XYZ file of N, CA and C in Angstrom:
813
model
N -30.021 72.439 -31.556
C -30.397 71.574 -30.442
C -29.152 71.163 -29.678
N -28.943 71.065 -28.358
C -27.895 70.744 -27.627
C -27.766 69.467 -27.384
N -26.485 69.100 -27.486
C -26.464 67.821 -27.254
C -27.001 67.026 -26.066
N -27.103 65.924 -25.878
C -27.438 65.392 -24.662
C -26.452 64.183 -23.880
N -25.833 64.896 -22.830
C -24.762 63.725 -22.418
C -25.870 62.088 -21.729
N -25.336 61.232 -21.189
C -25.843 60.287 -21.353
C -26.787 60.395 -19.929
N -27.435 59.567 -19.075
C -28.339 59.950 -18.313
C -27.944 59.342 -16.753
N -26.936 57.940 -17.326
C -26.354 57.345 -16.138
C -25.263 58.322 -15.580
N -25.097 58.445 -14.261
C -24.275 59.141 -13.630
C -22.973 58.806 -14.000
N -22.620 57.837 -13.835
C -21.594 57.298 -13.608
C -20.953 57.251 -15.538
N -21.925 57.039 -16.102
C -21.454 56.510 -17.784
C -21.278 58.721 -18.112
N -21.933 59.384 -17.566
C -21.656 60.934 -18.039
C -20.353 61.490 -17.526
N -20.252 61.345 -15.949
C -18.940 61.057 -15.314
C -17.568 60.816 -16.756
N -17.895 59.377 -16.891
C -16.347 58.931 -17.876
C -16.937 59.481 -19.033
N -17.857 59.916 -19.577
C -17.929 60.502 -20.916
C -17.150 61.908 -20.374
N -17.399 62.441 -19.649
C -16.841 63.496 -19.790
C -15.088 64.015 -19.507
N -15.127 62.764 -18.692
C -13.692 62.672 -18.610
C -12.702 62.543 -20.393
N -13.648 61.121 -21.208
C -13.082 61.001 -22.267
C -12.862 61.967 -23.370
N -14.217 63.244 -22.718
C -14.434 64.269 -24.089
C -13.107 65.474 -23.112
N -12.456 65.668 -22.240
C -11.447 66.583 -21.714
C -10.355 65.742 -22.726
N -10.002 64.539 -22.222
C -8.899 64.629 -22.809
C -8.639 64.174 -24.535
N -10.166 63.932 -25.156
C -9.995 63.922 -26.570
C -9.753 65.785 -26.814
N -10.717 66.376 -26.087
C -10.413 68.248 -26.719
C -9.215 68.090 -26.579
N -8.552 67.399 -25.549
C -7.506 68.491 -25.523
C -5.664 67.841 -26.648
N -6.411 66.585 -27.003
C -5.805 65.957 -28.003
C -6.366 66.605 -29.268
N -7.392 66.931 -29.405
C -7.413 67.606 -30.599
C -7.089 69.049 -30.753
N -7.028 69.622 -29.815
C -6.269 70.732 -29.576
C -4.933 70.797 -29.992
N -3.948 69.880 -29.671
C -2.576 69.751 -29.958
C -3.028 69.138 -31.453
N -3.780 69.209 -32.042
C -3.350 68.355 -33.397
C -4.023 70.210 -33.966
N -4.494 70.699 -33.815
C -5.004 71.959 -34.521
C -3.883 72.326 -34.656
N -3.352 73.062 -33.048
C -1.912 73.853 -33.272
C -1.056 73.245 -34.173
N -0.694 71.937 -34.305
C 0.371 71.543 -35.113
C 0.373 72.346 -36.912
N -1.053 71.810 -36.855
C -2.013 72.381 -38.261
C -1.605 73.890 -38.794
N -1.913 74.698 -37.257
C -1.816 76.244 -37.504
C -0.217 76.765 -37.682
N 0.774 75.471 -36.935
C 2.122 75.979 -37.478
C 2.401 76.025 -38.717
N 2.020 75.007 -39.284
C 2.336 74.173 -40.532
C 1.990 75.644 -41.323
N 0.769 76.037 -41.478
C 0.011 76.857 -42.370
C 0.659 78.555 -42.205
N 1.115 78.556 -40.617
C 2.272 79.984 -40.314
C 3.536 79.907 -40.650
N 4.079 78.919 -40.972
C 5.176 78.598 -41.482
C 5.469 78.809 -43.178
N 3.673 78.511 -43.491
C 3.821 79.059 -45.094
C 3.432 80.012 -45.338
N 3.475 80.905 -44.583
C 2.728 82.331 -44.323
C 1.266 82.207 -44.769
N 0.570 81.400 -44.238
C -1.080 81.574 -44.764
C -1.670 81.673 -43.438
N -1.664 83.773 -43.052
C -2.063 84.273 -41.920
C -3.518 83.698 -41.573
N -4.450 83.558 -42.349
C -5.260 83.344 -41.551
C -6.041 82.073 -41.254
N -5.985 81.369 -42.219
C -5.774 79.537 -41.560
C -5.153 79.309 -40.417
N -3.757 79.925 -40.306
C -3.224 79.698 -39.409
C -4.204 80.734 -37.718
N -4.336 81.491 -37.933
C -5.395 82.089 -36.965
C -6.218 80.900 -36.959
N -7.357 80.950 -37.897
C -8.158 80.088 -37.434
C -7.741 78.434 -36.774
N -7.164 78.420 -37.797
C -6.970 76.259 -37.025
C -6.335 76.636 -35.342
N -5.546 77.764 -34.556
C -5.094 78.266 -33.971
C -5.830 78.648 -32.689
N -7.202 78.891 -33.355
C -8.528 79.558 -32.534
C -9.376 78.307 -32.568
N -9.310 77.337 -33.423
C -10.273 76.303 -32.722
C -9.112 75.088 -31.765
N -8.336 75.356 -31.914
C -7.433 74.585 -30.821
C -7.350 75.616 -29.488
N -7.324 76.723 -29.383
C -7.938 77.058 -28.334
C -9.404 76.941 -27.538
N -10.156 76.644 -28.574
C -11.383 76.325 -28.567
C -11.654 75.339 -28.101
N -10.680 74.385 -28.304
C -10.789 73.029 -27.502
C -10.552 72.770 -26.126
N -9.286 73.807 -26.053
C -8.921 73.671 -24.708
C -10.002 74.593 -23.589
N -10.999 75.308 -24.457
C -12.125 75.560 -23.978
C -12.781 74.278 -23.307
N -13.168 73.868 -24.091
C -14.167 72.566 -23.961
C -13.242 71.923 -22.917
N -11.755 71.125 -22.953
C -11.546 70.496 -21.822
C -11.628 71.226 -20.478
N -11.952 72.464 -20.146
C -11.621 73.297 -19.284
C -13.372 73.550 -18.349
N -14.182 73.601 -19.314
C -15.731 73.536 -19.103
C -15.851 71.767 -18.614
N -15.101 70.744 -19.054
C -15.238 69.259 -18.832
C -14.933 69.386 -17.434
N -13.552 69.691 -17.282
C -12.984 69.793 -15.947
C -13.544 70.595 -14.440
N -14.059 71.311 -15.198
C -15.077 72.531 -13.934
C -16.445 71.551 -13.687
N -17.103 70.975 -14.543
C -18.058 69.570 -14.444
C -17.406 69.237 -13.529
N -16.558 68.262 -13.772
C -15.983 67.146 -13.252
C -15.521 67.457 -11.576
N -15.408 68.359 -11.007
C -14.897 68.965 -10.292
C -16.387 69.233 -8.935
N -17.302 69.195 -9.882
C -18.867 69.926 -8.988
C -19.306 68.389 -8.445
N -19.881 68.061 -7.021
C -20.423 67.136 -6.298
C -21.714 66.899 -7.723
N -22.026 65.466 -7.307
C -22.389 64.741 -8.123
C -24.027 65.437 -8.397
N -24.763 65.871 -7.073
C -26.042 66.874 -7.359
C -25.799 67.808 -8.186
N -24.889 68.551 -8.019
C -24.598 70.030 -8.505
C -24.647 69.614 -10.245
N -23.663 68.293 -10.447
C -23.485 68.156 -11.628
C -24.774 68.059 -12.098
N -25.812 67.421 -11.486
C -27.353 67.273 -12.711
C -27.609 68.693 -12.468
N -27.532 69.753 -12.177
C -28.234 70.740 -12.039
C -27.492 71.257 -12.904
N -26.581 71.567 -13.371
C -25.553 71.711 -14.507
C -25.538 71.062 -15.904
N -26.062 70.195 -15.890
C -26.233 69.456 -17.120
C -26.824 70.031 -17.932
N -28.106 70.995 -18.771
C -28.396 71.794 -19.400
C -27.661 72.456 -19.515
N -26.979 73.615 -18.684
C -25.776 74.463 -18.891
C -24.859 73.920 -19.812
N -23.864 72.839 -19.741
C -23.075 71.921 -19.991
C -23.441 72.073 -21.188
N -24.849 71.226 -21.964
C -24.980 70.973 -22.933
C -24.636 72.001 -23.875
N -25.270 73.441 -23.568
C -25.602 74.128 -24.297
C -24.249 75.289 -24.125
N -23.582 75.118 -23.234
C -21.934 75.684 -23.548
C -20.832 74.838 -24.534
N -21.514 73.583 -24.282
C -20.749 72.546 -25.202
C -20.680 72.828 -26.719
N -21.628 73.206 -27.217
C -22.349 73.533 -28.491
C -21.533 75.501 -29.054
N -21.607 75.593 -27.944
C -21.089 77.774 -27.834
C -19.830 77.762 -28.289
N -19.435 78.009 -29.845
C -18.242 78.660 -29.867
C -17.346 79.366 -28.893
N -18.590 80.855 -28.926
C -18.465 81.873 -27.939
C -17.958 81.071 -26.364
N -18.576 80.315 -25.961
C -18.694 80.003 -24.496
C -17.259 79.105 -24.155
N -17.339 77.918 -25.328
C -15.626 77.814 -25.339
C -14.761 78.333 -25.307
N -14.730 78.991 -26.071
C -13.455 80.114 -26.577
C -13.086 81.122 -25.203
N -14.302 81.386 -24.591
C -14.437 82.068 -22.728
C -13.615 81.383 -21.737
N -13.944 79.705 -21.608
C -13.452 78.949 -20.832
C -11.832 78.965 -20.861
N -11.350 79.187 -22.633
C -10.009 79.152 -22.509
C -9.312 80.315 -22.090
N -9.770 81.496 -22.613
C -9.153 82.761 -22.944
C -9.763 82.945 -20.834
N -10.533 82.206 -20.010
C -10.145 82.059 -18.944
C -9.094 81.251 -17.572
N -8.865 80.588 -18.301
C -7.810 79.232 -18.431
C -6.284 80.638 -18.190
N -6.274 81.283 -19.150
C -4.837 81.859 -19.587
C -5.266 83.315 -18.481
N -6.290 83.680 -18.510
C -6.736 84.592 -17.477
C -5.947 84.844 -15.690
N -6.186 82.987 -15.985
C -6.023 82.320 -14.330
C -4.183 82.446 -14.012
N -3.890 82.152 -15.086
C -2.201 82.186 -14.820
C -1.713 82.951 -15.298
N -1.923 84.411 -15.695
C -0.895 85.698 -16.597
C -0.509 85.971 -15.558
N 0.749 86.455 -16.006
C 1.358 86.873 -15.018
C 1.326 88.446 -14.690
N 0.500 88.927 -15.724
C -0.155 90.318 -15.037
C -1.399 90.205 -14.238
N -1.572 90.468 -12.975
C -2.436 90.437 -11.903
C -3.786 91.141 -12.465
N -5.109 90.278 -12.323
C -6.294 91.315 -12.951
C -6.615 92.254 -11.647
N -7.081 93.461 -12.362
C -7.772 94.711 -11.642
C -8.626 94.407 -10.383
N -9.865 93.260 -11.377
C -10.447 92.466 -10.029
C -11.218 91.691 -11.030
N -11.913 90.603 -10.001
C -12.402 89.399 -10.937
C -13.580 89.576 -12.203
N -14.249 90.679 -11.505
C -14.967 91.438 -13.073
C -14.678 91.788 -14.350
N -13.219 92.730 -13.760
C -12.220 93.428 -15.243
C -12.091 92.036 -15.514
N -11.789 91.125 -14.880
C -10.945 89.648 -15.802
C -12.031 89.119 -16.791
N -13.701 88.983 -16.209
C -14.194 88.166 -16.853
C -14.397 89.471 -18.000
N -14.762 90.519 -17.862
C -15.225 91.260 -18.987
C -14.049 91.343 -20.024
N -13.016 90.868 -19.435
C -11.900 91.137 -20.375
C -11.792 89.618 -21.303
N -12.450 88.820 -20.549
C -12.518 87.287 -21.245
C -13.480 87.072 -22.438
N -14.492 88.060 -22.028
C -15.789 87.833 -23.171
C -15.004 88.916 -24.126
N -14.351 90.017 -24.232
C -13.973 90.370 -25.328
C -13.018 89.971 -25.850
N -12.064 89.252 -25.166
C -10.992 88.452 -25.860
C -11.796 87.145 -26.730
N -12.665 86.662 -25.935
C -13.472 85.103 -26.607
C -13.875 85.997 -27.797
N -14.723 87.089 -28.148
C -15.939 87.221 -29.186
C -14.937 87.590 -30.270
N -13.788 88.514 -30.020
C -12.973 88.658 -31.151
C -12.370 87.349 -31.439
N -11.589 86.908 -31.083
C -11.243 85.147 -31.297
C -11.871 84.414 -32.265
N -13.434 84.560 -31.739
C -14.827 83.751 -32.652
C -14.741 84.593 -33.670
N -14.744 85.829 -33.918
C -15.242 86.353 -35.258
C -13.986 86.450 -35.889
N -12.994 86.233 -35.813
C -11.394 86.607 -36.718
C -11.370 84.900 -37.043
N -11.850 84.051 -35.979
C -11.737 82.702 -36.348
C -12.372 82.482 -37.834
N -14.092 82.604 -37.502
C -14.934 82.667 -39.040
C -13.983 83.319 -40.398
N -13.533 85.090 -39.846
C -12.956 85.765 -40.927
C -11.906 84.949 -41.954
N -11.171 83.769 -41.165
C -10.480 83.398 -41.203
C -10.457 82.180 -42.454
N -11.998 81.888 -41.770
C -12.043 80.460 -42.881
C -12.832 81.192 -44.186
N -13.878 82.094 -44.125
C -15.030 81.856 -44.719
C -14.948 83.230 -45.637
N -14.992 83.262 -47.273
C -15.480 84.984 -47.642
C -17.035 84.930 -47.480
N -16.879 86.341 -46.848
C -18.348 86.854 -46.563
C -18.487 88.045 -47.042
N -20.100 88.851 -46.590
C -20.266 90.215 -47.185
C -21.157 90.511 -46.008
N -20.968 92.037 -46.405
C -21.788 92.932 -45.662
C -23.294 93.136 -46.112
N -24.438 93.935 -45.521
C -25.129 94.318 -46.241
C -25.474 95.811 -46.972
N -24.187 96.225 -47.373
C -23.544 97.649 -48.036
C -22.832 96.609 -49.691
N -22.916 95.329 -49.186
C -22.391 94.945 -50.641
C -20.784 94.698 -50.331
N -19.868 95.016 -49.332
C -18.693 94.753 -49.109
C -18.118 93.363 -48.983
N -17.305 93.116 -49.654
C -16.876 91.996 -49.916
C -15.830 91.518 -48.249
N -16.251 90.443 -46.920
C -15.266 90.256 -46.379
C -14.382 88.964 -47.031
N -12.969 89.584 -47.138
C -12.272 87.922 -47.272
C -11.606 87.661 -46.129
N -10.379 86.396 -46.463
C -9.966 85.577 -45.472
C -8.783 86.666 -45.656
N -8.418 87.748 -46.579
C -6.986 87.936 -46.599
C -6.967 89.183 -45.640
N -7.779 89.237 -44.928
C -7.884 91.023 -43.840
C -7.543 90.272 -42.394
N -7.167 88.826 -42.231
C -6.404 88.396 -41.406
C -5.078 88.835 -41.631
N -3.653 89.364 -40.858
C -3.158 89.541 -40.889
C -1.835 88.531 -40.280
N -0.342 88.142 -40.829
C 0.585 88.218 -39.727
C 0.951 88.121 -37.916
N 0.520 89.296 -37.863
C 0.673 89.876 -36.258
C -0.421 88.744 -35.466
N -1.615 88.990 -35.878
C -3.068 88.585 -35.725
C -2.510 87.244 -35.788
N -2.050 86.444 -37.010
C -2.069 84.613 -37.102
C -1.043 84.465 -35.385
N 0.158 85.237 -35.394
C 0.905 84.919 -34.861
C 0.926 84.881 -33.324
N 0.288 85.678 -32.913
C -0.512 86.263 -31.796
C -1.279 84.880 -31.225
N -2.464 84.950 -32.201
C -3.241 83.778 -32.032
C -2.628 82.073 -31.793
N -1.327 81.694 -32.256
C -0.884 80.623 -32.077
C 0.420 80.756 -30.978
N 0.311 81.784 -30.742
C 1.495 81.876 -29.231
C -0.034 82.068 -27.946
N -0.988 82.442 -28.113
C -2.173 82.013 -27.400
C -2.663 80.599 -26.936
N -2.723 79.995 -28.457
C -3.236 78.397 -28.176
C -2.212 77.764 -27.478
N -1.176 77.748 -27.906
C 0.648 77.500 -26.973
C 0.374 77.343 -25.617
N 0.162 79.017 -25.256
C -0.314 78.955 -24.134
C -0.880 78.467 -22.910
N -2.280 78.589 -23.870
C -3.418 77.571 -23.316
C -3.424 76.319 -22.812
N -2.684 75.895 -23.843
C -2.432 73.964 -23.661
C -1.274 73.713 -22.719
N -0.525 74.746 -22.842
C 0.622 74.747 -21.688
C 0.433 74.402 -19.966
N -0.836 75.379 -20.059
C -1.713 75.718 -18.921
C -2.673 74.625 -18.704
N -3.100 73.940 -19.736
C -3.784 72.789 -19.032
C -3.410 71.704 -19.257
N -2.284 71.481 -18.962
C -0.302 70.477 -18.939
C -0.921 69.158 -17.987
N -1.484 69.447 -16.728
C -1.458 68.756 -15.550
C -2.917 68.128 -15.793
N -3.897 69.386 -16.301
C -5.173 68.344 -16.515
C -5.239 67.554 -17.496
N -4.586 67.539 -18.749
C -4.261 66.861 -19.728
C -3.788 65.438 -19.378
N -2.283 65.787 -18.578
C -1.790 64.616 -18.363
C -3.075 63.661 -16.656
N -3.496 64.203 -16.375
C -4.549 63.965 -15.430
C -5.610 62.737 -16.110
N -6.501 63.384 -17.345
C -7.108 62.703 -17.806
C -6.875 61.104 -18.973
N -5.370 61.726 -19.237
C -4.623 60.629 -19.653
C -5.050 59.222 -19.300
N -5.588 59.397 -17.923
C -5.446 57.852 -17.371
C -6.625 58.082 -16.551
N -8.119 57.875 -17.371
C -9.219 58.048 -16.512
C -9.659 57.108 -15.422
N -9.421 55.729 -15.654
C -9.625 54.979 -13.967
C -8.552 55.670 -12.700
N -7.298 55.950 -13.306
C -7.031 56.668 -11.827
C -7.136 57.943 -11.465
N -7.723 58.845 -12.613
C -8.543 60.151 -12.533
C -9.839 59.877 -11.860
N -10.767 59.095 -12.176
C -11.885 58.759 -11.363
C -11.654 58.640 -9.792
N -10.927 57.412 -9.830
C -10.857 57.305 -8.532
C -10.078 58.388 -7.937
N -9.629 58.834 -8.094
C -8.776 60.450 -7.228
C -9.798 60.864 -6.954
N -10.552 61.657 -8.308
C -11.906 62.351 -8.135
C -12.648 62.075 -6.766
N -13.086 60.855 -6.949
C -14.021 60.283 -5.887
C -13.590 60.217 -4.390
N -12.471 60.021 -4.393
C -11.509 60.421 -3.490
C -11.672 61.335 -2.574
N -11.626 62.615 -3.798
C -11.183 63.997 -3.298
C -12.821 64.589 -2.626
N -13.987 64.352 -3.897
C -15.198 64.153 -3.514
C -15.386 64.039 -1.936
N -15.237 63.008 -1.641
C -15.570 62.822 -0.256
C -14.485 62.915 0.981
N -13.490 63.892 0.783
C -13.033 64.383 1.286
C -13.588 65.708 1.498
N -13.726 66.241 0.628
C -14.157 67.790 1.009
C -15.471 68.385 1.505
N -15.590 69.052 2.114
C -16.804 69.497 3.185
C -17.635 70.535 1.738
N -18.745 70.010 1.192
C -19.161 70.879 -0.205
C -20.012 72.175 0.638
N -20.569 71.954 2.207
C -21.196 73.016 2.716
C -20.576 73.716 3.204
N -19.715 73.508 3.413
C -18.289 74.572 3.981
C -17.866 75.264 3.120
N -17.476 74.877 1.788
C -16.763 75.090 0.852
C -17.897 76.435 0.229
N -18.793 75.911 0.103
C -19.800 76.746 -0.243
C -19.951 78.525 0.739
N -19.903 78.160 2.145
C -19.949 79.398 3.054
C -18.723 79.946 2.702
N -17.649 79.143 2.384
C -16.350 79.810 2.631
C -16.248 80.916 1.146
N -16.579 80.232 0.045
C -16.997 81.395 -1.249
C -17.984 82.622 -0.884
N -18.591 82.147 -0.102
C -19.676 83.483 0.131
C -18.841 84.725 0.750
N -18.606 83.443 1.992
C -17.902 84.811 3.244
C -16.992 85.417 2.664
N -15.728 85.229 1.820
C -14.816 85.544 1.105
C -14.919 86.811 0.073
N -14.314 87.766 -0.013
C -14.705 88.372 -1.105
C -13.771 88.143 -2.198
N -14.323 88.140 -3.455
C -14.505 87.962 -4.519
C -12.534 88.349 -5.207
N -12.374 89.321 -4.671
C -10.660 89.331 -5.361
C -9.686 88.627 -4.748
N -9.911 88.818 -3.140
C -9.170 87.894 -2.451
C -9.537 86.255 -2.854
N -10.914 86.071 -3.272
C -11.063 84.177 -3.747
C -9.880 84.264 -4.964
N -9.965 85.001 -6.149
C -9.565 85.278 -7.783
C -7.672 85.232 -7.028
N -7.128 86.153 -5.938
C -6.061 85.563 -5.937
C -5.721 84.251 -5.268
N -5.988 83.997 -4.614
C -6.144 82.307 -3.900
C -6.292 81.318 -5.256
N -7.350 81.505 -5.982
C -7.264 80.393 -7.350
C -6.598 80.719 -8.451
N -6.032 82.103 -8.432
C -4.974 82.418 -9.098
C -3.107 81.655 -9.116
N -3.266 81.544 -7.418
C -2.324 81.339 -7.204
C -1.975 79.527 -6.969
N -3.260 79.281 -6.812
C -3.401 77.729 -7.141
C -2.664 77.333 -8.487
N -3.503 77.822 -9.717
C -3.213 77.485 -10.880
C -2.065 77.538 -11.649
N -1.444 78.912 -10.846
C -0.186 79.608 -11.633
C 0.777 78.009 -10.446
N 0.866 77.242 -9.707
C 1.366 76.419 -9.329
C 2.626 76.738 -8.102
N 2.306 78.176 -7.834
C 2.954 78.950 -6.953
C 2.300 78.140 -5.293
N 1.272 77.497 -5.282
C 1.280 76.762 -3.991
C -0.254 76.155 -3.737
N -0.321 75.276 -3.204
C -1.806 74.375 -2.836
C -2.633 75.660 -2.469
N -3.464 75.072 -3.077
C -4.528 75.946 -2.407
C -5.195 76.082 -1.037
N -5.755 76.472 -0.539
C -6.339 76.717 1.197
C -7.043 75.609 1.096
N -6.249 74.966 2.811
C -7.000 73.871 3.350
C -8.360 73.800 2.767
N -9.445 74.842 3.191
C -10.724 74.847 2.491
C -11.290 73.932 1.332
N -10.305 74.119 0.185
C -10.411 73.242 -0.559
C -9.579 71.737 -1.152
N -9.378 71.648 0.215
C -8.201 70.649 0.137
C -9.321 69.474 0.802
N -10.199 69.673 1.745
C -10.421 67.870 2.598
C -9.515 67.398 3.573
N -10.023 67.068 3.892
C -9.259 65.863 5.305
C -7.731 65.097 5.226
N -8.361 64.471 3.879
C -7.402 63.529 3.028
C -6.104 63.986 1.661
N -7.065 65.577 1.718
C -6.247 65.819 0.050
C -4.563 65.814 -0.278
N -4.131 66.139 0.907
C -2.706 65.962 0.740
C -2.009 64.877 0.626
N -2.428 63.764 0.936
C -2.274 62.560 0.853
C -2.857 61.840 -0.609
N -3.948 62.283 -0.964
C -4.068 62.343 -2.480
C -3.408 63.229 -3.717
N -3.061 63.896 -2.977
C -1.970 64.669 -4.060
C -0.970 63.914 -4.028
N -0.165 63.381 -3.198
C 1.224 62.966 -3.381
C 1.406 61.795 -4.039
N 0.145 61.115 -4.004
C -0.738 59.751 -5.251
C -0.860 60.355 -6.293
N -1.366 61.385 -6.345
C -1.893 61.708 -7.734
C -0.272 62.139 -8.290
N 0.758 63.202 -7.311
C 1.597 63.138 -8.017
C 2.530 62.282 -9.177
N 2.491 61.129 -8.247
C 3.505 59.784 -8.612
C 2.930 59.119 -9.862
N 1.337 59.386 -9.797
C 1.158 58.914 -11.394
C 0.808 59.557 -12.080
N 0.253 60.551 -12.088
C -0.074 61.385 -12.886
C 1.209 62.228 -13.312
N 2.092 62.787 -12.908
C 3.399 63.173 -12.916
C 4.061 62.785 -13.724
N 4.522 60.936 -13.167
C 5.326 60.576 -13.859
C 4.904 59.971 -15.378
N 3.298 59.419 -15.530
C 2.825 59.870 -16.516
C 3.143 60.839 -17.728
N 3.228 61.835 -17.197
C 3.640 63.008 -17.978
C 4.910 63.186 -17.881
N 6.041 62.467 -17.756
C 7.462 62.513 -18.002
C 8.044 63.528 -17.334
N 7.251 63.552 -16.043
C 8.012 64.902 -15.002
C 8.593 64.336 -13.591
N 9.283 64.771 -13.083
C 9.639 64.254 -11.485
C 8.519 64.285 -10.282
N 8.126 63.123 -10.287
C 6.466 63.402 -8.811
C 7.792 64.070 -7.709
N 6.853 65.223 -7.080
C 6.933 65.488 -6.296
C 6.111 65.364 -5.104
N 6.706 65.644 -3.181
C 5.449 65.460 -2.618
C 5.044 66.925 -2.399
N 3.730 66.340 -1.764
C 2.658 68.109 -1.605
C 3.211 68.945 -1.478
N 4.602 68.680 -0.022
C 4.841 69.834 0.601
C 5.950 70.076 -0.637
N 6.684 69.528 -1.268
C 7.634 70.407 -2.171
C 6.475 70.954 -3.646
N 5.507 70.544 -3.706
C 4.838 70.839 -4.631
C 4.121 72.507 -4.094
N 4.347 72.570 -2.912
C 3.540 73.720 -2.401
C 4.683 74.546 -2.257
N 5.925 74.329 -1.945
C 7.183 75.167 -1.859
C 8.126 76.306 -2.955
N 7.854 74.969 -4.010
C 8.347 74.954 -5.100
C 8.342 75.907 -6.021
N 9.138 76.941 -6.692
C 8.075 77.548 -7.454
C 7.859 77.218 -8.919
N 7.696 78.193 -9.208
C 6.643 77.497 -10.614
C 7.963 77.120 -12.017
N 7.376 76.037 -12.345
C 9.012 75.155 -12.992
C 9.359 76.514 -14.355
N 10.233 76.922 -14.422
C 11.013 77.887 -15.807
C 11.031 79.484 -15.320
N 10.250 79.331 -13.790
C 10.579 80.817 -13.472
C 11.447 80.957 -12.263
N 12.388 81.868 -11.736
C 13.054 82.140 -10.768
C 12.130 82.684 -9.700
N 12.373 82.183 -8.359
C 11.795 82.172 -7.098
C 10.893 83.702 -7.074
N 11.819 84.814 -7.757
C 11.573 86.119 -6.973
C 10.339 86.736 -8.153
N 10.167 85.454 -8.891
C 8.795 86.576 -9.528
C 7.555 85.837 -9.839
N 7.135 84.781 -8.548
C 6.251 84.191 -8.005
C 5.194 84.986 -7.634
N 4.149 85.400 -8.302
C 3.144 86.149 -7.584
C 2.787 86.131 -6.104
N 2.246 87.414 -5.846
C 1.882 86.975 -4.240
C 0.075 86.265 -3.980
């Protein structure tokens, strides 16, 4: 049975804000877990505790795409929600799309990416189980936890790394949900949702995937389109606390849009 978030708008709103940034606190407490256990060479604990801290950063990542949809859209979403909330599988998608959004190898096109997401998620989920649980076949084959390997634990926790790396800004974002709300609401009614809507249609589909590619990877604001009237002026707010929050230098929009992406050199900024 799927869970059921609460019914008031406004009380599902901050629940969901609170459940982004508990995943993604419990996320950083997995990885810690999965070092600990790679450090004593126990490959596949360390996979697994590794794969449900990615798993989390699933869940804050599905919170955040909520949080993000006009307040109609969100009840029409709410079944969805529930019942991705509950999905190993569907978590484990959200993240292994998360890391999708910022590799720095360019996808083929937004299809190869997602088909490449559901087979990265389903192996994830089933090496995760392998990981914790002995099982069997129905030939009588014994599976254990020890056909996790090394490569596999290690792999898997330079992944979750990753992940959480990548959701740095929404993390430190939700940190501080009254002034996450109010941004939100902010930004909400700044942006034109029927515009925004034609402008996904008219658009095709690889050219949108690099535009929000290039959002995320932090290589530059995204198109007016999804910016609002006001948004630049809410970014340079959101910078100063949310930023310095997170023990980084606020910057404003326009150097935030200039800038390139903090630990890499200018010349290998995607286009």
């Amino acid at each position: 049975m799927a869970k059921q978030l609460p019914t008031d708008p406004q009380l599902m709103e901050r629940t969901v804000v609170d459940l982004a940034a508990a995943a993604l606190k419990n996320a950083r407490s997995h990885l810690t877990s999965a070092q600990a256990v790679l450090d004593a060479k126990q490959w596949p604990k360390a996979f697994s505790f590794a794969a449900l801290g990615l798993e989390e950063v699933g869940k804050a990542a599905l919170c955040m795409m909520m949080l993000a949809m006009p307040p109609a859209v969100r009840e029409d979403f709410r079944s969805d929600f529930e019942k991705a909330f509950t999905s190993h599988q569907v978590k484990a998608e959200f993240a292994h799309l998360v890391l999708g959004m910022v590799a720095d190898a360019v996808p083929a096109s937004l299809q190869q990416m997602l088909a490449d997401v559901v087979v990265s998620a389903r192996r994830t989920n089933a090496v995760k189980f392998s990981g914790l649980y002995v099982d069997y076949t129905d030939t009588g084959t014994l599976l254990l936890p020890d056909t996790v390997n090394e490569s596999d634990a290690r792999l898997m926790v330079t992944t979750a790394t990753d992940a959480l790396a990548a959701s740095s800004f929404a993390e430190s974002a939700v940190a501080d949900p009254d002034v996450f709300l109010d941004f939100l609401d902010q930004w909400q009614n700044a942006v034109d949702f029927d515009a925004l809507g034609r402008y996904f249609e008219a658009t095709p589909e690889d050219e949108l995937l690099t535009q929000l590619r290039t959002a995320a990877r932090e290589d530059m604001l995204v198109p007016s389109m999804f910016q609002g009237t006001a948004f630049a002026d809410l970014v340079a707010a959101a910078d100063t606390v949310v930023m310095t929050t997170a023990g980084r230098t606020p910057r404003t929009s326009t150097e935030h849009a200039c800038a390139p992406p903090e630990g890499r050199p200018s010349d290998t900024v995607a286009p």
